[in-house]
PDB file of C-alpha atoms and ligand atoms in Angstrom:
ATOM      1  CA  MET A 274       0.402   0.251  -0.472  1.00  0.00           C
ATOM      2  CA  SER A 275       1.715   3.384  -0.540  1.00  0.00           C
ATOM      3  CA  GLU A 276       2.294   5.655   1.593  1.00  0.00           C
ATOM      4  CA  LYS A 277      -0.019   8.106   2.976  1.00  0.00           C
ATOM      5  CA  VAL A 278       0.481  12.208   1.942  1.00  0.00           C
ATOM      6  CA  ASN A 279      -1.685  15.711   2.817  1.00  0.00           C
ATOM      7  CA  PHE A 280      -4.402  16.738   1.186  1.00  0.00           C
ATOM      8  CA  GLY A 281      -4.638  19.894   3.767  1.00  0.00           C
ATOM      9  CA  ASP A 282      -4.977  18.390   7.073  1.00  0.00           C
ATOM     10  CA  GLN A 283      -6.369  15.328   5.805  1.00  0.00           C
ATOM     11  CA  LEU A 284      -3.994  11.919   5.168  1.00  0.00           C
ATOM     12  CA  VAL A 285      -5.112  10.335   1.649  1.00  0.00           C
ATOM     13  CA  THR A 286      -3.135   7.865  -1.111  1.00  0.00           C
ATOM     14  CA  PRO A 287      -0.745   9.946  -3.402  1.00  0.00           C
ATOM     15  CA  GLU A 288      -3.101   8.993  -6.439  1.00  0.00           C
ATOM     16  CA  GLU A 289      -5.954  10.298  -4.446  1.00  0.00           C
ATOM     17  CA  LYS A 290      -4.419  13.701  -3.012  1.00  0.00           C
ATOM     18  CA  THR A 291      -3.393  14.421  -7.118  1.00  0.00           C
ATOM     19  CA  ARG A 292      -7.381  13.216  -8.038  1.00  0.00           C
ATOM     20  CA  ARG A 293      -8.539  15.755  -5.231  1.00  0.00           C
ATOM     21  CA  VAL A 294      -6.159  18.891  -6.406  1.00  0.00           C
ATOM     22  CA  GLY A 295      -7.457  18.625  -9.480  1.00  0.00           C
ATOM     23  CA  GLU A 296     -11.754  18.504  -8.601  1.00  0.00           C
ATOM     24  CA  VAL A 297     -10.488  22.311  -6.194  1.00  0.00           C
ATOM     25  CA  PHE A 298      -8.498  23.768  -9.246  1.00  0.00           C
ATOM     26  CA  SER A 299     -11.730  22.262 -12.004  1.00  0.00           C
ATOM     27  CA  SER A 300     -14.081  23.211  -9.134  1.00  0.00           C
ATOM     28  CA  VAL A 301     -12.968  26.677  -8.433  1.00  0.00           C
ATOM     29  CA  ALA A 302     -11.091  27.440 -12.572  1.00  0.00           C
ATOM     30  CA  ARG A 303     -13.839  29.662 -13.288  1.00  0.00           C
ATOM     31  CA  ARG A 304     -13.941  32.301 -10.305  1.00  0.00           C
ATOM     32  CA  TYR A 305      -9.972  31.381  -9.511  1.00  0.00           C
ATOM     33  CA  ASP A 306      -8.820  35.262 -10.527  1.00  0.00           C
ATOM     34  CA  ILE A 307     -11.385  36.795  -8.551  1.00  0.00           C
ATOM     35  CA  MET A 308     -11.181  35.012  -5.722  1.00  0.00           C
ATOM     36  CA  ASN A 309      -7.800  36.079  -6.006  1.00  0.00           C
ATOM     37  CA  ASP A 310      -7.858  39.458  -5.513  1.00  0.00           C
ATOM     38  CA  LEU A 311     -10.526  39.512  -2.776  1.00  0.00           C
ATOM     39  CA  MET A 312      -8.717  36.584  -0.219  1.00  0.00           C
ATOM     40  CA  SER A 313      -5.113  38.487  -1.287  1.00  0.00           C
ATOM     41  CA  ALA A 314      -6.589  41.842  -1.259  1.00  0.00           C
ATOM     42  CA  GLY A 315      -5.044  42.692  -4.299  1.00  0.00           C
ATOM     43  CA  MET A 316      -1.602  41.554  -3.023  1.00  0.00           C
ATOM     44  CA  HIS A 317      -1.070  38.522  -5.060  1.00  0.00           C
ATOM     45  CA  ARG A 318      -0.900  40.940  -8.642  1.00  0.00           C
ATOM     46  CA  LEU A 319       2.231  42.937  -6.220  1.00  0.00           C
ATOM     47  CA  TRP A 320       3.809  39.399  -5.737  1.00  0.00           C
ATOM     48  CA  LYS A 321       3.778  38.113  -8.979  1.00  0.00           C
ATOM     49  CA  ASP A 322       4.790  41.576 -10.307  1.00  0.00           C
ATOM     50  CA  ARG A 323       7.517  41.475  -7.722  1.00  0.00           C
ATOM     51  CA  PHE A 324       8.627  37.542  -8.761  1.00  0.00           C
ATOM     52  CA  VAL A 325       8.966  38.379 -12.429  1.00  0.00           C
ATOM     53  CA  ALA A 326      10.605  40.693 -11.814  1.00  0.00           C
ATOM     54  CA  ARG A 327      13.285  38.338  -9.816  1.00  0.00           C
ATOM     55  CA  VAL A 328      12.443  35.727 -13.630  1.00  0.00           C
ATOM     56  CA  LYS A 329      13.866  38.716 -15.591  1.00  0.00           C
ATOM     57  CA  PRO A 330      12.542  37.123 -19.237  1.00  0.00           C
ATOM     58  CA  ARG A 331      14.694  37.895 -21.568  1.00  0.00           C
ATOM     59  CA  PRO A 332      13.275  38.713 -25.331  1.00  0.00           C
ATOM     60  CA  GLY A 333      13.315  35.109 -27.016  1.00  0.00           C
ATOM     61  CA  GLU A 334      14.220  32.908 -24.604  1.00  0.00           C
ATOM     62  CA  ASP A 335      12.310  29.654 -23.686  1.00  0.00           C
ATOM     63  CA  ILE A 336      10.453  30.081 -20.264  1.00  0.00           C
ATOM     64  CA  LEU A 337       8.170  27.245 -18.663  1.00  0.00           C
ATOM     65  CA  ASP A 338       5.573  28.655 -16.373  1.00  0.00           C
ATOM     66  CA  MET A 339       4.941  25.437 -14.508  1.00  0.00           C
ATOM     67  CA  ALA A 340       1.197  24.770 -12.257  1.00  0.00           C
ATOM     68  CA  GLY A 341       0.298  27.704 -14.704  1.00  0.00           C
ATOM     69  CA  GLY A 342      -2.973  27.993 -14.181  1.00  0.00           C
ATOM     70  CA  THR A 343      -5.109  30.735 -15.979  1.00  0.00           C
ATOM     71  CA  GLY A 344      -2.007  32.504 -16.932  1.00  0.00           C
ATOM     72  CA  ASP A 345      -1.414  35.295 -14.624  1.00  0.00           C
ATOM     73  CA  VAL A 346       2.132  34.755 -14.124  1.00  0.00           C
ATOM     74  CA  ALA A 347       2.934  33.730 -17.976  1.00  0.00           C
ATOM     75  CA  PHE A 348       1.156  36.916 -19.762  1.00  0.00           C
ATOM     76  CA  ARG A 349       3.770  39.383 -17.478  1.00  0.00           C
ATOM     77  CA  MET A 350       6.120  37.153 -18.906  1.00  0.00           C
ATOM     78  CA  ALA A 351       4.822  37.419 -22.517  1.00  0.00           C
ATOM     79  CA  ARG A 352       4.918  40.563 -22.023  1.00  0.00           C
ATOM     80  CA  ARG A 353       9.006  40.986 -22.170  1.00  0.00           C
ATOM     81  CA  GLY A 354       8.998  39.103 -25.042  1.00  0.00           C
ATOM     82  CA  ALA A 355       9.222  35.966 -23.721  1.00  0.00           C
ATOM     83  CA  HIS A 356       8.159  32.432 -25.417  1.00  0.00           C
ATOM     84  CA  VAL A 357       5.973  30.864 -22.382  1.00  0.00           C
ATOM     85  CA  THR A 358       4.699  27.457 -22.280  1.00  0.00           C
ATOM     86  CA  VAL A 359       2.000  27.136 -19.431  1.00  0.00           C
ATOM     87  CA  ALA A 360       2.021  24.227 -18.633  1.00  0.00           C
ATOM     88  CA  ASP A 361      -0.832  22.335 -15.830  1.00  0.00           C
ATOM     89  CA  ILE A 362      -1.907  19.663 -14.888  1.00  0.00           C
ATOM     90  CA  ASN A 363      -5.660  20.769 -15.055  1.00  0.00           C
ATOM     91  CA  ALA A 364      -7.423  21.479 -18.309  1.00  0.00           C
ATOM     92  CA  ASP A 365      -9.974  23.537 -16.901  1.00  0.00           C
ATOM     93  CA  MET A 366      -7.599  26.141 -15.407  1.00  0.00           C
ATOM     94  CA  LEU A 367      -6.185  26.334 -18.870  1.00  0.00           C
ATOM     95  CA  GLU A 368      -9.130  26.627 -20.821  1.00  0.00           C
ATOM     96  CA  VAL A 369      -9.320  30.113 -18.496  1.00  0.00           C
ATOM     97  CA  GLY A 370      -6.337  30.795 -19.384  1.00  0.00           C
ATOM     98  CA  ARG A 371      -6.488  29.965 -22.856  1.00  0.00           C
ATOM     99  CA  GLU A 372      -9.951  32.282 -23.336  1.00  0.00           C
ATOM    100  CA  ARG A 373      -8.032  35.330 -20.865  1.00  0.00           C
ATOM    101  CA  ALA A 374      -5.326  35.156 -23.355  1.00  0.00           C
ATOM    102  CA  ALA A 375      -7.197  35.361 -26.329  1.00  0.00           C
ATOM    103  CA  LYS A 376      -9.130  38.483 -24.251  1.00  0.00           C
ATOM    104  CA  ARG A 377      -5.962  40.579 -23.716  1.00  0.00           C
ATOM    105  CA  GLY A 378      -4.946  39.905 -27.285  1.00  0.00           C
ATOM    106  CA  LEU A 379      -2.502  37.820 -26.390  1.00  0.00           C
ATOM    107  CA  THR A 380      -1.035  34.899 -29.361  1.00  0.00           C
ATOM    108  CA  GLY A 381       2.284  33.163 -29.007  1.00  0.00           C
ATOM    109  CA  LEU A 382       1.999  31.186 -25.401  1.00  0.00           C
ATOM    110  CA  THR A 383       1.541  27.701 -25.445  1.00  0.00           C
ATOM    111  CA  TRP A 384      -0.587  25.927 -23.608  1.00  0.00           C
ATOM    112  CA  LYS A 385      -0.166  22.222 -22.307  1.00  0.00           C
ATOM    113  CA  VAL A 386      -1.707  20.186 -19.580  1.00  0.00           C
ATOM    114  CA  GLU A 387       1.013  17.973 -18.384  1.00  0.00           C
ATOM    115  CA  ASN A 388       2.051  16.659 -14.663  1.00  0.00           C
ATOM    116  CA  ALA A 389       5.599  18.655 -13.071  1.00  0.00           C
ATOM    117  CA  GLU A 390       5.823  15.620 -11.602  1.00  0.00           C
ATOM    118  CA  ALA A 391       6.678  13.970 -14.804  1.00  0.00           C
ATOM    119  CA  LEU A 392       7.018  16.393 -18.243  1.00  0.00           C
ATOM    120  CA  SER A 393       7.012  15.026 -21.469  1.00  0.00           C
ATOM    121  CA  PHE A 394       9.278  17.797 -22.384  1.00  0.00           C
ATOM    122  CA  ALA A 395      12.901  16.759 -23.800  1.00  0.00           C
ATOM    123  CA  ASN A 396      16.209  17.582 -21.809  1.00  0.00           C
ATOM    124  CA  SER A 397      17.577  21.375 -21.169  1.00  0.00           C
ATOM    125  CA  SER A 398      14.932  22.746 -23.669  1.00  0.00           C
ATOM    126  CA  PHE A 399      14.141  25.785 -21.224  1.00  0.00           C
ATOM    127  CA  ASP A 400      16.078  28.379 -20.216  1.00  0.00           C
ATOM    128  CA  ALA A 401      14.073  29.102 -16.976  1.00  0.00           C
ATOM    129  CA  TYR A 402      11.432  27.429 -14.894  1.00  0.00           C
ATOM    130  CA  SER A 403       8.947  29.198 -13.239  1.00  0.00           C
ATOM    131  CA  ILE A 404       6.211  28.211 -10.550  1.00  0.00           C
ATOM    132  CA  ALA A 405       4.199  30.341  -8.792  1.00  0.00           C
ATOM    133  CA  PHE A 406       1.392  28.836  -5.852  1.00  0.00           C
ATOM    134  CA  GLY A 407       1.979  26.026  -7.651  1.00  0.00           C
ATOM    135  CA  ILE A 408       4.382  23.530  -6.123  1.00  0.00           C
ATOM    136  CA  ARG A 409       2.482  23.231  -2.403  1.00  0.00           C
ATOM    137  CA  ASN A 410      -0.165  21.362  -4.389  1.00  0.00           C
ATOM    138  CA  VAL A 411       1.757  18.655  -6.450  1.00  0.00           C
ATOM    139  CA  THR A 412       1.526  15.012  -4.686  1.00  0.00           C
ATOM    140  CA  ASP A 413       5.594  14.596  -4.729  1.00  0.00           C
ATOM    141  CA  ILE A 414       7.255  17.428  -4.600  1.00  0.00           C
ATOM    142  CA  PRO A 415      10.777  16.360  -4.903  1.00  0.00           C
ATOM    143  CA  ALA A 416      10.186  14.357  -8.372  1.00  0.00           C
ATOM    144  CA  ALA A 417       8.844  17.903  -9.383  1.00  0.00           C
ATOM    145  CA  LEU A 418      12.118  19.596  -8.897  1.00  0.00           C
ATOM    146  CA  ARG A 419      13.809  16.945 -10.420  1.00  0.00           C
ATOM    147  CA  GLU A 420      11.944  17.326 -13.085  1.00  0.00           C
ATOM    148  CA  ALA A 421      12.303  21.214 -12.557  1.00  0.00           C
ATOM    149  CA  HIS A 422      16.417  19.931 -13.303  1.00  0.00           C
ATOM    150  CA  ARG A 423      16.201  17.843 -16.179  1.00  0.00           C
ATOM    151  CA  VAL A 424      13.488  20.367 -18.177  1.00  0.00           C
ATOM    152  CA  LEU A 425      16.301  23.441 -17.904  1.00  0.00           C
ATOM    153  CA  LYS A 426      19.233  23.989 -19.659  1.00  0.00           C
ATOM    154  CA  ARG A 427      22.848  24.468 -18.348  1.00  0.00           C
ATOM    155  CA  GLY A 428      22.737  27.893 -16.750  1.00  0.00           C
ATOM    156  CA  GLY A 429      19.159  27.548 -16.315  1.00  0.00           C
ATOM    157  CA  ARG A 430      17.458  28.954 -13.670  1.00  0.00           C
ATOM    158  CA  PHE A 431      13.997  28.249 -11.346  1.00  0.00           C
ATOM    159  CA  TYR A 432      11.820  30.051  -9.302  1.00  0.00           C
ATOM    160  CA  CYS A 433       9.495  29.548  -7.030  1.00  0.00           C
ATOM    161  CA  LEU A 434       6.929  31.746  -5.633  1.00  0.00           C
ATOM    162  CA  GLU A 435       5.363  30.555  -2.422  1.00  0.00           C
ATOM    163  CA  PHE A 436       3.586  31.341   0.997  1.00  0.00           C
ATOM    164  CA  SER A 437       5.727  31.409   4.056  1.00  0.00           C
ATOM    165  CA  THR A 438       5.432  32.250   7.686  1.00  0.00           C
ATOM    166  CA  SER A 439       6.028  36.093   8.482  1.00  0.00           C
ATOM    167  CA  GLU A 440       8.926  37.071  10.772  1.00  0.00           C
ATOM    168  CA  TRP A 441       6.706  40.675  11.515  1.00  0.00           C
ATOM    169  CA  PRO A 442       5.986  40.855  14.922  1.00  0.00           C
ATOM    170  CA  GLY A 443       1.807  40.086  15.561  1.00  0.00           C
ATOM    171  CA  PHE A 444       1.228  39.856  11.599  1.00  0.00           C
ATOM    172  CA  ALA A 445       1.985  35.946  11.925  1.00  0.00           C
ATOM    173  CA  GLN A 446      -1.431  36.155  13.989  1.00  0.00           C
ATOM    174  CA  ILE A 447      -3.167  38.620  11.945  1.00  0.00           C
ATOM    175  CA  TYR A 448      -2.403  36.451   8.869  1.00  0.00           C
ATOM    176  CA  GLU A 449      -3.827  32.923  10.551  1.00  0.00           C
ATOM    177  CA  ALA A 450      -7.076  34.968  11.917  1.00  0.00           C
ATOM    178  CA  TRP A 451      -7.798  36.277   8.453  1.00  0.00           C
ATOM    179  CA  ALA A 452      -6.551  32.468   6.918  1.00  0.00           C
ATOM    180  CA  SER A 453      -8.549  30.293   9.015  1.00  0.00           C
ATOM    181  CA  ASN A 454     -12.015  32.531   9.293  1.00  0.00           C
ATOM    182  CA  VAL A 455     -11.655  34.773   6.211  1.00  0.00           C
ATOM    183  CA  ILE A 456     -10.858  32.799   3.511  1.00  0.00           C
ATOM    184  CA  PRO A 457     -13.296  29.636   3.887  1.00  0.00           C
ATOM    185  CA  ARG A 458     -16.037  32.220   4.596  1.00  0.00           C
ATOM    186  CA  ILE A 459     -15.155  34.173   1.299  1.00  0.00           C
ATOM    187  CA  GLY A 460     -14.888  31.220  -0.891  1.00  0.00           C
ATOM    188  CA  LYS A 461     -18.739  30.172   0.170  1.00  0.00           C
ATOM    189  CA  VAL A 462     -20.255  33.805  -0.295  1.00  0.00           C
ATOM    190  CA  VAL A 463     -18.284  34.067  -3.597  1.00  0.00           C
ATOM    191  CA  ALA A 464     -17.281  30.599  -5.050  1.00  0.00           C
ATOM    192  CA  ASP A 465     -20.267  28.363  -2.729  1.00  0.00           C
ATOM    193  CA  ASP A 466     -16.980  26.542  -2.304  1.00  0.00           C
ATOM    194  CA  GLU A 467     -16.157  26.440   1.267  1.00  0.00           C
ATOM    195  CA  ALA A 468     -13.986  23.041   1.286  1.00  0.00           C
ATOM    196  CA  SER A 469     -11.441  23.866  -1.469  1.00  0.00           C
ATOM    197  CA  TYR A 470     -10.538  27.068   0.336  1.00  0.00           C
ATOM    198  CA  ARG A 471     -10.595  25.493   3.577  1.00  0.00           C
ATOM    199  CA  TYR A 472      -7.779  23.144   1.715  1.00  0.00           C
ATOM    200  CA  LEU A 473      -6.023  26.174   0.631  1.00  0.00           C
ATOM    201  CA  VAL A 474      -5.558  27.500   3.755  1.00  0.00           C
ATOM    202  CA  GLU A 475      -4.376  23.808   4.997  1.00  0.00           C
ATOM    203  CA  SER A 476      -1.480  23.716   2.405  1.00  0.00           C
ATOM    204  CA  ILE A 477      -0.333  26.756   3.328  1.00  0.00           C
ATOM    205  CA  ARG A 478      -0.010  26.157   6.614  1.00  0.00           C
ATOM    206  CA  ARG A 479       1.193  22.499   5.969  1.00  0.00           C
ATOM    207  CA  PHE A 480       4.596  23.647   3.198  1.00  0.00           C
ATOM    208  CA  PRO A 481       8.201  23.418   4.618  1.00  0.00           C
ATOM    209  CA  LYS A 482       9.484  26.593   5.899  1.00  0.00           C
ATOM    210  CA  PRO A 483      11.690  28.418   3.583  1.00  0.00           C
ATOM    211  CA  GLU A 484      14.836  26.963   4.432  1.00  0.00           C
ATOM    212  CA  ALA A 485      13.143  23.566   4.229  1.00  0.00           C
ATOM    213  CA  PHE A 486      11.848  24.309   1.038  1.00  0.00           C
ATOM    214  CA  ARG A 487      15.694  25.744  -0.209  1.00  0.00           C
ATOM    215  CA  ARG A 488      17.321  22.885   0.675  1.00  0.00           C
ATOM    216  CA  MET A 489      14.977  20.751  -1.236  1.00  0.00           C
ATOM    217  CA  ILE A 490      15.962  22.348  -4.346  1.00  0.00           C
ATOM    218  CA  GLU A 491      19.572  22.402  -3.608  1.00  0.00           C
ATOM    219  CA  GLU A 492      18.695  17.842  -2.828  1.00  0.00           C
ATOM    220  CA  ALA A 493      17.047  18.116  -6.600  1.00  0.00           C
ATOM    221  CA  GLY A 494      20.662  19.143  -8.008  1.00  0.00           C
ATOM    222  CA  PHE A 495      20.040  23.468  -8.337  1.00  0.00           C
ATOM    223  CA  VAL A 496      23.167  25.308  -6.914  1.00  0.00           C
ATOM    224  CA  ARG A 497      23.038  28.943  -5.302  1.00  0.00           C
ATOM    225  CA  THR A 498      19.689  28.070  -4.304  1.00  0.00           C
ATOM    226  CA  ALA A 499      17.909  31.197  -1.825  1.00  0.00           C
ATOM    227  CA  ALA A 500      14.897  31.961  -0.206  1.00  0.00           C
ATOM    228  CA  GLU A 501      14.476  35.569  -0.214  1.00  0.00           C
ATOM    229  CA  PRO A 502      10.956  36.068   1.981  1.00  0.00           C
ATOM    230  CA  ILE A 503       8.811  39.060   0.704  1.00  0.00           C
ATOM    231  CA  LEU A 504       6.040  41.661   2.843  1.00  0.00           C
ATOM    232  CA  GLY A 505       7.721  40.060   5.993  1.00  0.00           C
ATOM    233  CA  GLY A 506       7.632  36.567   4.628  1.00  0.00           C
ATOM    234  CA  LEU A 507       3.977  36.237   3.836  1.00  0.00           C
ATOM    235  CA  VAL A 508       5.533  34.855   0.880  1.00  0.00           C
ATOM    236  CA  ALA A 509       8.969  33.888  -0.782  1.00  0.00           C
ATOM    237  CA  ILE A 510      10.410  33.242  -3.828  1.00  0.00           C
ATOM    238  CA  HIS A 511      13.165  30.356  -4.289  1.00  0.00           C
ATOM    239  CA  SER A 512      15.476  30.331  -6.687  1.00  0.00           C
ATOM    240  CA  GLY A 513      17.881  27.491  -8.602  1.00  0.00           C
ATOM    241  CA  TRP A 514      21.018  27.625 -11.129  1.00  0.00           C
ATOM    242  CA  LYS A 515      21.174  24.746 -13.372  1.00  0.00           C
ATOM    243  CA  ILE A 516      24.875  24.538 -13.910  1.00  0.00           C
TER     244      ILE A 516
HETATM  245  N1  LIG B  95       0.403  29.969 -11.409  1.00  0.00           N
HETATM  246  C1  LIG B  95      -0.855  30.176 -11.395  1.00  0.00           C
HETATM  247  C2  LIG B  95      -1.231  31.246 -10.065  1.00  0.00           C
HETATM  248  O1  LIG B  95       0.020  31.507  -9.302  1.00  0.00           O
HETATM  249  O2  LIG B  95      -1.793  32.417 -10.377  1.00  0.00           O
HETATM  250  C3  LIG B  95      -2.247  29.390 -10.506  1.00  0.00           C
HETATM  251  C4  LIG B  95      -1.964  28.608  -9.553  1.00  0.00           C
HETATM  252  S1  LIG B  95      -2.487  27.563  -8.384  1.00  0.00           S
HETATM  253  C5  LIG B  95      -3.315  27.833  -6.938  1.00  0.00           C
HETATM  254  C6  LIG B  95      -2.607  26.375  -8.550  1.00  0.00           C
HETATM  255  C7  LIG B  95      -2.238  25.371 -10.211  1.00  0.00           C
HETATM  256  O3  LIG B  95      -1.391  23.849  -9.580  1.00  0.00           O
HETATM  257  C8  LIG B  95      -3.339  25.281 -10.450  1.00  0.00           C
HETATM  258  O4  LIG B  95      -3.298  24.727 -11.312  1.00  0.00           O
HETATM  259  C9  LIG B  95      -3.310  23.148  -9.886  1.00  0.00           C
HETATM  260  O5  LIG B  95      -4.013  22.617 -11.762  1.00  0.00           O
HETATM  261  C10 LIG B  95      -2.007  23.285 -10.545  1.00  0.00           C
HETATM  262  N2  LIG B  95      -0.931  21.969 -10.295  1.00  0.00           N
HETATM  263  C11 LIG B  95      -1.208  21.617  -9.173  1.00  0.00           C
HETATM  264  N3  LIG B  95      -0.541  20.031  -8.703  1.00  0.00           N
HETATM  265  C12 LIG B  95      -0.521  19.934 -10.130  1.00  0.00           C
HETATM  266  C13 LIG B  95       1.111  19.089 -11.308  1.00  0.00           C
HETATM  267  N4  LIG B  95       0.929  18.067 -10.375  1.00  0.00           N
HETATM  268  N5  LIG B  95       1.490  19.570 -12.123  1.00  0.00           N
HETATM  269  C14 LIG B  95       0.813  20.285 -12.599  1.00  0.00           C
HETATM  270  N6  LIG B  95       0.154  21.525 -11.987  1.00  0.00           N
HETATM  271  C15 LIG B  95      -0.317  21.686 -11.223  1.00  0.00           C
END
């Protein structure tokens, strides 16, 4: 029998976790973007701007935006002239992304259903790999990091934006109250889906602390790894290089 893993606070088989994460994102896909604004009070836009500034996409670069969902990060990188492949395990999220890209007149993005744990891309395909608010949903995180390393070219950059733990006095408590009480309620009222947003809060709480995650990136073969907390540590940008 396969070892149990966490789906939020529940212990389930790895297969069940992947299936249930799929259900969460299929369920929230159509309201995903408005919910992001409500739940983060618009801050996710600033985090993503900061993240893309760190990735520094250059014209003509090939970038894999993994767990790219509805395209928020990919759009920012494509506007800077990069060739972006938006990959996600969930076809519903990608479909919303395609529609958003069409509305914005953004052409040239490639959309692909992919599991981060087992990518179909050849070795050394990309100049950079980005994953924003995606990795904590992946069942086998070390496998996803090894795949990121494999598909990057030599000299390729890895960047991950993920929730972290605030070090500002009092901030962690304010965030905890917001996350436990407000987010699931917004989920219930706006999306009629309290369970999905409760999973979101639990998955954030369970994600490894920045230093532990930095070591996981290193174990996958990356060098010069770093964990950079932003906004008092509410989120962090992790990075590493393939040599
Ligand atoms: N990156 C986007 C953003 O920042 O708005 C979307 C983030 S959303 C919170 C998480 C995404 O991770 C979902 O679209 C989900 O389908 C995707 N995901 C979860 N597990 C995955 C896996 N194993 N492989 C690829 N994508 C996955």
